[in-house]
Coordinates of C-alpha atoms (C1' of nucleotides) in Angstrom, one line a residue:
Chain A
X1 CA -7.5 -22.1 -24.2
X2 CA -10.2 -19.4 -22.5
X3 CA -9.4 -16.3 -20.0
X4 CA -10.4 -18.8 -17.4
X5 CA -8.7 -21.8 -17.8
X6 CA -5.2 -19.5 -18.1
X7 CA -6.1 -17.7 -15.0
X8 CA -6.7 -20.6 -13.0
X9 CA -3.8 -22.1 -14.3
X10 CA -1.7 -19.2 -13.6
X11 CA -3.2 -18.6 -10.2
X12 CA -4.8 -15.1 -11.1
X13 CA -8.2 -13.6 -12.0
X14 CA -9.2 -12.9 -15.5
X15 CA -9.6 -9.2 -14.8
X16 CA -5.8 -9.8 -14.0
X17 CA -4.9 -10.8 -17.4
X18 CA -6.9 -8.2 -19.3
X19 CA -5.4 -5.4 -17.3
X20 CA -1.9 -6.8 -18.4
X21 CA -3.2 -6.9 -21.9
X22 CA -4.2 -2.8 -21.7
X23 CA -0.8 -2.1 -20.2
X24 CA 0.7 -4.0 -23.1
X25 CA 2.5 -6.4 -20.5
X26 CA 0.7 -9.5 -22.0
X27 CA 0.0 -9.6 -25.7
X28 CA -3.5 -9.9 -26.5
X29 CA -4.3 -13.5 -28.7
X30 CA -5.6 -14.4 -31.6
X31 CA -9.9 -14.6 -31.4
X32 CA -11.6 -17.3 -32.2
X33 CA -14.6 -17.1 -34.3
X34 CA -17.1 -16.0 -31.2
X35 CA -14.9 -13.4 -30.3
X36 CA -13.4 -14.8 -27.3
X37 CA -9.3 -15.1 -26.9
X38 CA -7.5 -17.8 -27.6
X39 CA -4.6 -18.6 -25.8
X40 CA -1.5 -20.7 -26.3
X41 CA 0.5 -22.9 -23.5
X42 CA 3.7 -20.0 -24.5
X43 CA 0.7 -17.2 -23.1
X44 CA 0.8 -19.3 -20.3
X45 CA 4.3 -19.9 -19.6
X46 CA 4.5 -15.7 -19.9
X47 CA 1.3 -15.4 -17.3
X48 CA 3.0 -17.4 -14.9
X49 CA 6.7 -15.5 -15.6
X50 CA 4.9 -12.1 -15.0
X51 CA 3.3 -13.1 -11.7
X52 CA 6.1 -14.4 -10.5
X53 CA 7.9 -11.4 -10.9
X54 CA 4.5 -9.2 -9.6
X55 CA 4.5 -11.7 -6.5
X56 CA 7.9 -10.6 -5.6
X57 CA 6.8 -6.8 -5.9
X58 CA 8.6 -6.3 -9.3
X59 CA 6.2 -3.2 -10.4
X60 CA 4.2 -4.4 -13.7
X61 CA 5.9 -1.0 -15.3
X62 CA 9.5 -2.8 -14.9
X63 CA 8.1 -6.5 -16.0
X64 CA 7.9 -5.6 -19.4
X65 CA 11.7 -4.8 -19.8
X66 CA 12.9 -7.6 -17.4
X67 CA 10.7 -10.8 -18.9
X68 CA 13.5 -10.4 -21.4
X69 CA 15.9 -10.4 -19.3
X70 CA 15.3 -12.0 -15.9
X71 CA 18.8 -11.6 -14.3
X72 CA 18.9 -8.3 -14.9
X73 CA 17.1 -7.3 -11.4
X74 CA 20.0 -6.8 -9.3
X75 CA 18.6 -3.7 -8.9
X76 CA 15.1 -3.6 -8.3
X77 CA 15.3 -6.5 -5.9
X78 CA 17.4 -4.2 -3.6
X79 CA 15.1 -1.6 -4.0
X80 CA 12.6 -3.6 -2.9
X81 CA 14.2 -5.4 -0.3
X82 CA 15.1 -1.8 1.0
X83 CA 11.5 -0.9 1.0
X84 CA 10.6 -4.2 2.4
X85 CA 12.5 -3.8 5.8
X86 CA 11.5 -0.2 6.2
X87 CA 8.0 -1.4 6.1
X88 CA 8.0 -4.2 8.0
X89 CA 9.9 -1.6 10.4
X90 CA 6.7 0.7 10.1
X91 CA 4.3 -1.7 10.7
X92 CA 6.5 -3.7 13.9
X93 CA 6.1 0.0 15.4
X94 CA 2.8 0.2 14.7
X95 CA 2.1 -3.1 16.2
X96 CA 4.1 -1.6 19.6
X97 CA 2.1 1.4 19.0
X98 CA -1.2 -0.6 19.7
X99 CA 0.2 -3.1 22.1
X100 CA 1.1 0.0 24.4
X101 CA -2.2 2.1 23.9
X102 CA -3.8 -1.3 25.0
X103 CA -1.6 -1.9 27.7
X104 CA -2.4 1.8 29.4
X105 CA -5.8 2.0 28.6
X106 CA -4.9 5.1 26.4
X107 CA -7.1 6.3 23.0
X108 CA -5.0 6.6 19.9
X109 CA -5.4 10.7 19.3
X110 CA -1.9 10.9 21.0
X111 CA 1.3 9.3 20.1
X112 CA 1.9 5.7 21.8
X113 CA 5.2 6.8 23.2
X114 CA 3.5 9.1 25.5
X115 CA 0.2 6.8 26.7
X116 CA 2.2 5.8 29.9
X117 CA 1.5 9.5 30.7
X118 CA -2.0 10.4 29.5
X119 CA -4.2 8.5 32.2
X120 CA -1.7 10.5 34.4
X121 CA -2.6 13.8 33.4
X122 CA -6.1 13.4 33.0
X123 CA -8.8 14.2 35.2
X124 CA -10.0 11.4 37.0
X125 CA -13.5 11.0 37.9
X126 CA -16.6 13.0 36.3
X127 CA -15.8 15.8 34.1
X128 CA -18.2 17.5 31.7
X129 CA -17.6 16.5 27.6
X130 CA -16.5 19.8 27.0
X131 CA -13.6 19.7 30.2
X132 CA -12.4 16.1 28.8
X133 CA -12.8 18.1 25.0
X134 CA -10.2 20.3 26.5
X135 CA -8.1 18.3 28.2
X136 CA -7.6 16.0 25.1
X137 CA -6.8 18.9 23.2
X138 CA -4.2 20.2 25.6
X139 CA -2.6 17.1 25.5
X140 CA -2.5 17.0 21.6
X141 CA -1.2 20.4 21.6
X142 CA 1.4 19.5 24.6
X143 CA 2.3 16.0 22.6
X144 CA 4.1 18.7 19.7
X145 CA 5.8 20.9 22.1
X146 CA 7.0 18.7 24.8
X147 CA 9.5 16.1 24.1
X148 CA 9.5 12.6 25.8
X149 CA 11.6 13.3 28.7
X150 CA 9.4 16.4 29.4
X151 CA 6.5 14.1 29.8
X152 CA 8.1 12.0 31.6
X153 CA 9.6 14.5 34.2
X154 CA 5.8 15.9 34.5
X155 CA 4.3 12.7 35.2
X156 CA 6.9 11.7 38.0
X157 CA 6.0 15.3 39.4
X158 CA 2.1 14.5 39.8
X159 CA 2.9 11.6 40.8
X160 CA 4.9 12.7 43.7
X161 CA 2.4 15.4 44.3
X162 CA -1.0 12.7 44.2
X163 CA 1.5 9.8 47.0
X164 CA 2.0 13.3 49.2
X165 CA -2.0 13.0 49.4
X166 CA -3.1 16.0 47.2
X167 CA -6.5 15.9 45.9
X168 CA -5.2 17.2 41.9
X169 CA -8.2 15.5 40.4
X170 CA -10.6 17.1 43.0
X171 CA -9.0 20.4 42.2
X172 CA -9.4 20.1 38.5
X173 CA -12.6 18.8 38.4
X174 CA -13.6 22.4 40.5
X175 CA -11.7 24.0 38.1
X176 CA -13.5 22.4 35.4
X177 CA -16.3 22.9 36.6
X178 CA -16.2 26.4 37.7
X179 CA -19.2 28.3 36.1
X180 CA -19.0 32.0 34.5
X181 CA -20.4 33.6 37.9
X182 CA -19.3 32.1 40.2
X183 CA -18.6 33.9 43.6
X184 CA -15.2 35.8 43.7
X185 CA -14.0 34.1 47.1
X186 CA -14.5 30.5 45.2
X187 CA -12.0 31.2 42.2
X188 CA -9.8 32.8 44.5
X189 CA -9.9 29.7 46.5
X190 CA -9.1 27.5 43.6
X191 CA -6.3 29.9 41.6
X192 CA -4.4 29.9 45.0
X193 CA -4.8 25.6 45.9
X194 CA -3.6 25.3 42.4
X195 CA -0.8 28.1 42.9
X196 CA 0.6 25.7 46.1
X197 CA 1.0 22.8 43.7
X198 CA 2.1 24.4 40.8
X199 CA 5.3 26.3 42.6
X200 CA 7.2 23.0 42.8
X201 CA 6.5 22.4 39.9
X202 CA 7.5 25.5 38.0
X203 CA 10.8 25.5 40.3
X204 CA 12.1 22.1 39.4
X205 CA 14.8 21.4 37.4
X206 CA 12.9 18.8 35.2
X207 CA 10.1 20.6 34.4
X208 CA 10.0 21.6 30.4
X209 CA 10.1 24.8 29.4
X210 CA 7.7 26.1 26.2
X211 CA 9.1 28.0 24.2
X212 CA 7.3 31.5 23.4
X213 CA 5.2 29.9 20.4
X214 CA 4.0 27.3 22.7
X215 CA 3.1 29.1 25.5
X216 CA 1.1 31.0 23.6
X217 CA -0.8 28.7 21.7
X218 CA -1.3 26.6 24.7
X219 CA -2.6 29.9 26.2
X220 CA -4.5 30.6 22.9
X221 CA -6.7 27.5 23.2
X222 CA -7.2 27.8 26.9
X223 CA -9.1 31.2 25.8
X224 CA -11.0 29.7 23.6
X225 CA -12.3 27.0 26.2
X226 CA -12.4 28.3 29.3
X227 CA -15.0 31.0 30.9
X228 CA -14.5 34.6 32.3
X229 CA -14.7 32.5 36.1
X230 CA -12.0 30.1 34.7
X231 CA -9.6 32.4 33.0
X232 CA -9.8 34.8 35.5
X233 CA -8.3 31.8 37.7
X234 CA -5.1 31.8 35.4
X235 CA -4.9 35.4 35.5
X236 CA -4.7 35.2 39.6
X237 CA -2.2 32.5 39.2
X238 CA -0.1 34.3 37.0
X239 CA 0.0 37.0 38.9
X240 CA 0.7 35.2 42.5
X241 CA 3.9 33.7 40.0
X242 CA 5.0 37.2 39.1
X243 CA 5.1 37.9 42.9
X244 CA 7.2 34.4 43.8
X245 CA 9.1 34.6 40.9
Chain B
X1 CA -2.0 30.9 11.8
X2 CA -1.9 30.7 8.2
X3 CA -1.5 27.3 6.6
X4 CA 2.1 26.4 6.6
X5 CA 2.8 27.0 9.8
X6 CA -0.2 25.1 11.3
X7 CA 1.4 22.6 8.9
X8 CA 5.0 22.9 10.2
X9 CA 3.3 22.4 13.9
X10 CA 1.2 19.9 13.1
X11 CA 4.0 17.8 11.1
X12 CA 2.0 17.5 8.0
X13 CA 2.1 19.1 4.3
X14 CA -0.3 21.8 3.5
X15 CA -1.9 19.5 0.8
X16 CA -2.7 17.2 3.6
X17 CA -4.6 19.8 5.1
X18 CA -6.3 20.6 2.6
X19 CA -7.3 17.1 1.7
X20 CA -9.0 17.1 5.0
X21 CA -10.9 19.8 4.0
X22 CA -12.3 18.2 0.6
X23 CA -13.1 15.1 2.6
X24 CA -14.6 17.3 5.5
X25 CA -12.8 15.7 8.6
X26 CA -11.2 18.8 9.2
X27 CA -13.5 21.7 9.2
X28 CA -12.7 25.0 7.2
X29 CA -11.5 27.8 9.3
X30 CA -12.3 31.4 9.0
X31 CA -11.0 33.3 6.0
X32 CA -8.9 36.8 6.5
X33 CA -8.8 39.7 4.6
X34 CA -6.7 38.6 1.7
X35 CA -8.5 35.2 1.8
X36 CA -6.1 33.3 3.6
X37 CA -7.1 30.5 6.1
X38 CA -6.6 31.4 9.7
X39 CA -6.7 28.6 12.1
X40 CA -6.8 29.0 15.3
X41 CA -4.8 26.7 18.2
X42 CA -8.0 24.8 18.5
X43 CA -7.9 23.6 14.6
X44 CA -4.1 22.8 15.6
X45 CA -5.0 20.4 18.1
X46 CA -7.3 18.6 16.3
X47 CA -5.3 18.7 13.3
X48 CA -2.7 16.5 15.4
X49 CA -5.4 14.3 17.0
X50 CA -6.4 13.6 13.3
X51 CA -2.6 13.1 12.2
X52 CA -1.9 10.4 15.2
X53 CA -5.2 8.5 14.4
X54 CA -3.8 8.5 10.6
X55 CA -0.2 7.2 11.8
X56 CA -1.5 4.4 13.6
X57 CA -3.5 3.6 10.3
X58 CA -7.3 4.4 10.9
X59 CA -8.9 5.4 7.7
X60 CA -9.9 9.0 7.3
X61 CA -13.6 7.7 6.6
X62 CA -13.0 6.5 10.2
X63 CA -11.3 9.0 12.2
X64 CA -14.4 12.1 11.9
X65 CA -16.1 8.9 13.9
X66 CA -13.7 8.4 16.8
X67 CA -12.6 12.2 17.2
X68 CA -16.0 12.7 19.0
X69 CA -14.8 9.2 21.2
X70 CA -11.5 8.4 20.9
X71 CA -12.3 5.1 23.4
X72 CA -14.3 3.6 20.7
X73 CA -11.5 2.5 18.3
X74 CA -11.4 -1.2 19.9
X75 CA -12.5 -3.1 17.0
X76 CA -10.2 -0.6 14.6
X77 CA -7.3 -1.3 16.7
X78 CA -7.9 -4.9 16.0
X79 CA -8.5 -5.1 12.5
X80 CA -5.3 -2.7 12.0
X81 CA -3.3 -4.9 14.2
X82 CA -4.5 -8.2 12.5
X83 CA -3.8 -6.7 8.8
X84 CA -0.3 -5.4 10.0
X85 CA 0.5 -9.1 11.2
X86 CA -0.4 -10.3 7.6
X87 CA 1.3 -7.6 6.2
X88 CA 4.6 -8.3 7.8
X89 CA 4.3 -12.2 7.4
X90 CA 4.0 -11.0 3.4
X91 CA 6.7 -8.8 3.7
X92 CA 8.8 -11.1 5.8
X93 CA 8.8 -13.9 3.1
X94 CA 9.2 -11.6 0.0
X95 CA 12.7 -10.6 1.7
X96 CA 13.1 -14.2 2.5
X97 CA 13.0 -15.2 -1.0
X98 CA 15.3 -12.5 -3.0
X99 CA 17.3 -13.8 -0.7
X100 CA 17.2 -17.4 -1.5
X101 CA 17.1 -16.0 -5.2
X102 CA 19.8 -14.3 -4.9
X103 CA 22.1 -17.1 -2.9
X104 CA 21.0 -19.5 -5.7
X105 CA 22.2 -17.2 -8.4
X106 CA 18.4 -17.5 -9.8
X107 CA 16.1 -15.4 -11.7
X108 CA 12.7 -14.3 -10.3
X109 CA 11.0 -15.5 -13.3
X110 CA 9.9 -18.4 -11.2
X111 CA 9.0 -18.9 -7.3
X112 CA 11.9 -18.3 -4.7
X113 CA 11.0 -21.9 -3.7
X114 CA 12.3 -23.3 -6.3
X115 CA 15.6 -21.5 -7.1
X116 CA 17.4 -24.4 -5.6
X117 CA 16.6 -26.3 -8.7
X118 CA 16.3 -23.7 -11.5
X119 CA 20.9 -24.0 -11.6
X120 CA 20.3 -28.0 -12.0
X121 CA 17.6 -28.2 -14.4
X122 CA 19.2 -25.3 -16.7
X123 CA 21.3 -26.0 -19.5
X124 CA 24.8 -25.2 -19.2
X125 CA 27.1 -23.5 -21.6
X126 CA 26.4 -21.4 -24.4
X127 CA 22.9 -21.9 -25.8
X128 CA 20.9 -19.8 -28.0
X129 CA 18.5 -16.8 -26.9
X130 CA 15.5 -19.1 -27.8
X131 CA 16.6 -22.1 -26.6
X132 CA 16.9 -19.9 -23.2
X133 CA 13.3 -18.7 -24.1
X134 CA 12.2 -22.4 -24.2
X135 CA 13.7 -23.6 -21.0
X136 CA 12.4 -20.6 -19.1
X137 CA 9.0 -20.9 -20.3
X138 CA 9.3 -24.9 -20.0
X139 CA 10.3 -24.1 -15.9
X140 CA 7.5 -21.6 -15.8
X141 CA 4.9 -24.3 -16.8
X142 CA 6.7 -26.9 -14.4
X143 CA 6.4 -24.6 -11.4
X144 CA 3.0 -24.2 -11.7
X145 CA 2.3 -28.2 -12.1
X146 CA 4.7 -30.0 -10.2
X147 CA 4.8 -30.0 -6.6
X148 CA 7.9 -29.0 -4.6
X149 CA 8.5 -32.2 -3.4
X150 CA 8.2 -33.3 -7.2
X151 CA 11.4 -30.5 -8.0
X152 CA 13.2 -32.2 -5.0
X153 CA 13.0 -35.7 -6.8
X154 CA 13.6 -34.7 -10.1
X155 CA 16.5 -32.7 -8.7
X156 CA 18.0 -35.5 -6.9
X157 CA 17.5 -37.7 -10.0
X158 CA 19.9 -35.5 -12.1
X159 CA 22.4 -35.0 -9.4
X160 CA 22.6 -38.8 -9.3
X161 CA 23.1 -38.7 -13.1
X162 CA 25.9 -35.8 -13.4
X163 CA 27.5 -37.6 -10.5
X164 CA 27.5 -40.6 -12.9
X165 CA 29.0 -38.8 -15.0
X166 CA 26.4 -38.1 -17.5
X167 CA 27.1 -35.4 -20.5
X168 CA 24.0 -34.1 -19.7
X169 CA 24.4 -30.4 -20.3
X170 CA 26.4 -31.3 -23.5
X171 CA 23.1 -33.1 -24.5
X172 CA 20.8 -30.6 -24.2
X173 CA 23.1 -27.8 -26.1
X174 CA 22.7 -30.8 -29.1
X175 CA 19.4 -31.4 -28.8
X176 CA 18.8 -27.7 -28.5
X177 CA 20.9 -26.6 -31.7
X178 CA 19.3 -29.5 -33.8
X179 CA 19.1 -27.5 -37.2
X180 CA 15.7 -28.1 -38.6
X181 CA 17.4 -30.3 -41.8
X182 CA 19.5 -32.5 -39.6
X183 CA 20.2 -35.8 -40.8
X184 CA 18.3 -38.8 -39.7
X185 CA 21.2 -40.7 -38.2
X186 CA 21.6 -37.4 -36.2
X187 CA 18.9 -36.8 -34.6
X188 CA 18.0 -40.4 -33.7
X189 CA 21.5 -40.9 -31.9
X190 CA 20.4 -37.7 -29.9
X191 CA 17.0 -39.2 -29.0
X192 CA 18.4 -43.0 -28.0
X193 CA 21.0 -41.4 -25.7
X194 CA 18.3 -39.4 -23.8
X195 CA 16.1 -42.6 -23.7
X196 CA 19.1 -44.1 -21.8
X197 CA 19.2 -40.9 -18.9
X198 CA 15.0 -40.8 -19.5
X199 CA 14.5 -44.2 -18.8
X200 CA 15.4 -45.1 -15.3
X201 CA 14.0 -41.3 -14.6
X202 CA 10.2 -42.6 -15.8
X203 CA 10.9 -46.0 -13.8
X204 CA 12.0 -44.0 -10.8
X205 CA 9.0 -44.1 -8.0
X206 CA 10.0 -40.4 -6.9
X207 CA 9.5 -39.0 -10.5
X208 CA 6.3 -36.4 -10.3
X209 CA 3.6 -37.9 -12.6
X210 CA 2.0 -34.9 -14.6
X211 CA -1.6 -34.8 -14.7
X212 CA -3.3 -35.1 -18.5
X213 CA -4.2 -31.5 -18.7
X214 CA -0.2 -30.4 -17.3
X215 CA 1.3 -33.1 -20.1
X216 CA -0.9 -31.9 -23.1
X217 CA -0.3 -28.0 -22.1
X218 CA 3.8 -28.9 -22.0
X219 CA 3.9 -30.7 -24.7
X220 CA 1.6 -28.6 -26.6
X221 CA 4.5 -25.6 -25.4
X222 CA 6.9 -27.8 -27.2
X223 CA 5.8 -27.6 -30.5
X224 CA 5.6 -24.2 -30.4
X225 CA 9.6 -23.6 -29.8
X226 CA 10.8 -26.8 -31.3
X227 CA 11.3 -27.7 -34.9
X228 CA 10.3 -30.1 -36.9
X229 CA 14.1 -32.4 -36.3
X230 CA 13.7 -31.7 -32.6
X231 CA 10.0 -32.9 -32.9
X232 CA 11.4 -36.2 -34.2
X233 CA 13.8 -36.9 -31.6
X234 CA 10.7 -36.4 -29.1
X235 CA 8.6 -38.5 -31.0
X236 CA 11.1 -41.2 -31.4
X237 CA 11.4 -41.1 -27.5
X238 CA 8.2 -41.6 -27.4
X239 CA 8.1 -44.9 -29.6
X240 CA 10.9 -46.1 -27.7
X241 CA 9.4 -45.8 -24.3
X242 CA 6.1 -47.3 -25.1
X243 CA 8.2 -50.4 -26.8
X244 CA 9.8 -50.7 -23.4
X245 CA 6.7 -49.7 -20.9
Chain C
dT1 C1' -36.4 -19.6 -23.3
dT2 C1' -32.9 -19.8 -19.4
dG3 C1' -28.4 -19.8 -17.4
dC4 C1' -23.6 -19.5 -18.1
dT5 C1' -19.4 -17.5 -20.1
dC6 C1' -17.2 -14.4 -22.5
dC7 C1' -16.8 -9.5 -24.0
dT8 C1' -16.1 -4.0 -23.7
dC9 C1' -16.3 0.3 -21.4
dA10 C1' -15.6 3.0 -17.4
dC11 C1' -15.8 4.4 -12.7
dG12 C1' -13.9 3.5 -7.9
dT13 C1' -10.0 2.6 -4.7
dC14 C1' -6.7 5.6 -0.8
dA15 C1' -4.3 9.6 0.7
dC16 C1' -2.6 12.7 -0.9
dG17 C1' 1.6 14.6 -4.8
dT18 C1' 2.2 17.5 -8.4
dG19 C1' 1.8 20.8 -11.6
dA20 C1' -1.0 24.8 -13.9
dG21 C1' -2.5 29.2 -13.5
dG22 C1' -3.7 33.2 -10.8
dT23 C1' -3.4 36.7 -6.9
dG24 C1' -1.9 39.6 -2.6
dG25 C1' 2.0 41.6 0.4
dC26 C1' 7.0 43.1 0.8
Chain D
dT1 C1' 9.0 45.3 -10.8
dT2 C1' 10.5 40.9 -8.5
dG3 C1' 10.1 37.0 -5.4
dC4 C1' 7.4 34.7 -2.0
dT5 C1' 3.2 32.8 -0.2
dC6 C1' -1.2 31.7 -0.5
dC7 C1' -5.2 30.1 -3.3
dT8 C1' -8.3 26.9 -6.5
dC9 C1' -8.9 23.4 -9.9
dA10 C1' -7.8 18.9 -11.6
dC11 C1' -5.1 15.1 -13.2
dG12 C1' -2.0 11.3 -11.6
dT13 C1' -0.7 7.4 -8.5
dC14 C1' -1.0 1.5 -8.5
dA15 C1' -3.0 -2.8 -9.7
dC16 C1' -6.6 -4.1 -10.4
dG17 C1' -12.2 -4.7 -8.3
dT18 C1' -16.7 -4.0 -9.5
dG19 C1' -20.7 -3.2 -11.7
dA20 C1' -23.3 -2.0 -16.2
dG21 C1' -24.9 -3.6 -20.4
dG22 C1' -24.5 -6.7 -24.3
dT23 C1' -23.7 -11.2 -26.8
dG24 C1' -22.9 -16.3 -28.2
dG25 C1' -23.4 -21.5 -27.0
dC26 C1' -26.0 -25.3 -24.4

DNA sequence: TTGCTCCTCACGTCACGTGAGGTGGC
DNA sequence: TTGCTCCTCACGTCACGTGAGGTGGC
């Protein structure tokens, strides 16, 4: 018979069966006088013997040696089956992953685990590309170097702070938007508002400490976002810590 | 930072860095002196932003897209979601079956849905590699032809029959050893006591009828393996069940 | 003469892994 | 001088899919 009367037969495509023919898997025929393969009912029987093995993930490199010997795949079916449940594993978690992102409203740039947190800790309201540019890349940065239950113990913090009636968004969204003049008496204004809600915060017990290569890369990319107005802010905040502290 | 370390943060190889390089999702940061990459926390963050888009299992192609919009991965989401289902349900049955294989003590040479059969319609007892060969290949063809209700019938039919205490394993191993020279009175015992199991098998209203092309390709498989005394016997079978039909 | 089927290269897929071979800093 | 770290090619992975370009049978 042709190339595609076997592969219907077997259930593949023809470009199936040739590519087990270069691999030497599947012998190649005898041609008939036009050139075109010939194959018996035994090619057939071997087809259908090599897809089943294929079907059940069996690489094609390992076929060869087992269409011999079928029972000897003690092996390679544990192997697979090992493989088998650590992807499905993968891919249930994946599945959460999604779910979860859906469920908060959260984009995908940050771990899953954490999207319960992210609507939390972003500014709400209107905020220029470049503030949200930042704030996602905080975030990215913060999702390395703060586990779980760091985020977690933020997040009840603002919470607390935003049911006690602070205006944080209203605050960041100043900050934000703060331009590179501004007015000395307005970044003052801000650096100490902020200061009043950040003291809690710094003071509690469940608040996360960065280590030094964390502060400082957090720091790092604040420099490289923020204006003379807006780091100047920090500075004065920084400095009103030093004094508390 | 130099690459490995941006690597170590970033929880990625340094090949997988560079890879986003070649592709240009990531772009190249300034060289120093002694040619060295030097990142900055900037490239950090978006070096993890890239690396959670990957984990959830956006294309790269995809992800220089939804960096600038992270909100606009909607229709991703669902398309990764949907292939992650199918990909399980795959998974899912493949572990599923070595598992039936391996509580039926059968081969992978042929579907999982069928290894409840492949014990009952194998030949017991020593037989010779190519009579093995034979019935393999003769099960192959079978499983691509007959339905699974049809195994299940044919099944039953010899359970009936071994129940009735029918040699039929010690037949086979004859039939299967019949030297090529065998005497006539041999062989044509062989083929009337499989006419007496065959015939209430073709009678029976649950035996699978096999479609022209599926009988010519098995029987055409036949001739192939058998020799010219085992030919015979099948031919005489034949004779007999037309004189009775 | 026109489709249709078969054929043989040979590149593309996807996200990197893995050497090969070379160079700068301690 | 010897490791160690960084660098740039460039091939390999896995099982085919997909044209490109050509030929024989109705």
């Amino acid at each position: 018979m042709r190339s595609d009367r076997m592969a219907r037969l077997a259930g593949v495509t023809v470009r199936t069966i040739r590519h087990y023919h270069q691999i030497g898997l599947l012998p190649e025929p005898p041609r008939s006088a036009n050139g075109y393969r010939d194959y018996s009912a035994a090619d057939l029987a071997t087809l259908v013997r090599i897809h089943s093995f294929a079907e059940l993930g069996i690489p094609l490199a390992e076929i060869s040696r087992v269409l011999g010997d079928p029972t000897a795949t003690d092996d390679l079916l544990t192997q697979i089956d090992e493989q088998a449940e650590a992807d499905i594993a993968r891919l249930t978690a994946r599945r959460r992953d999604i779910a979860a992102l859906r469920q908060n409203g959260a984009a995908p740039d940050l771990p899953a685990s954490l999207a319960r947190y992210v609507s939390l800790m972003t500014t709400a309201g209107s905020v220029s590309a470049e503030g949200m540019q930042y704030e996602r890349e905080q975030l990215a940065l913060l999702s390395r170097f703060v586990s779980v239950d760091g985020w977690e113990s933020i997040a009840r913090t603002l919470e607390d702070l935003r049911a006690a009636g602070e205006h944080l968004d209203d605050l960041s969204r100043r900050f934000l938007a703060l331009p590179e003049d501004a007015p000395e008496d307005e970044w003052r204004a801000i650096a100490e508002e902020m200061m009043i809600l950040i003291a809690p915060l710094a003071s509690s017990e469940g608040f996360p400490p960065l280590g030094d290569e964390a502060a400082a890369l957090l720091s790092q990319h604040q420099k490289t976002f923020l204006n003379s107005a807006q780091e100047r802010v920090l500075a004065r905040i920084t400095e009103l810590a030093d004094s508390q502290g």
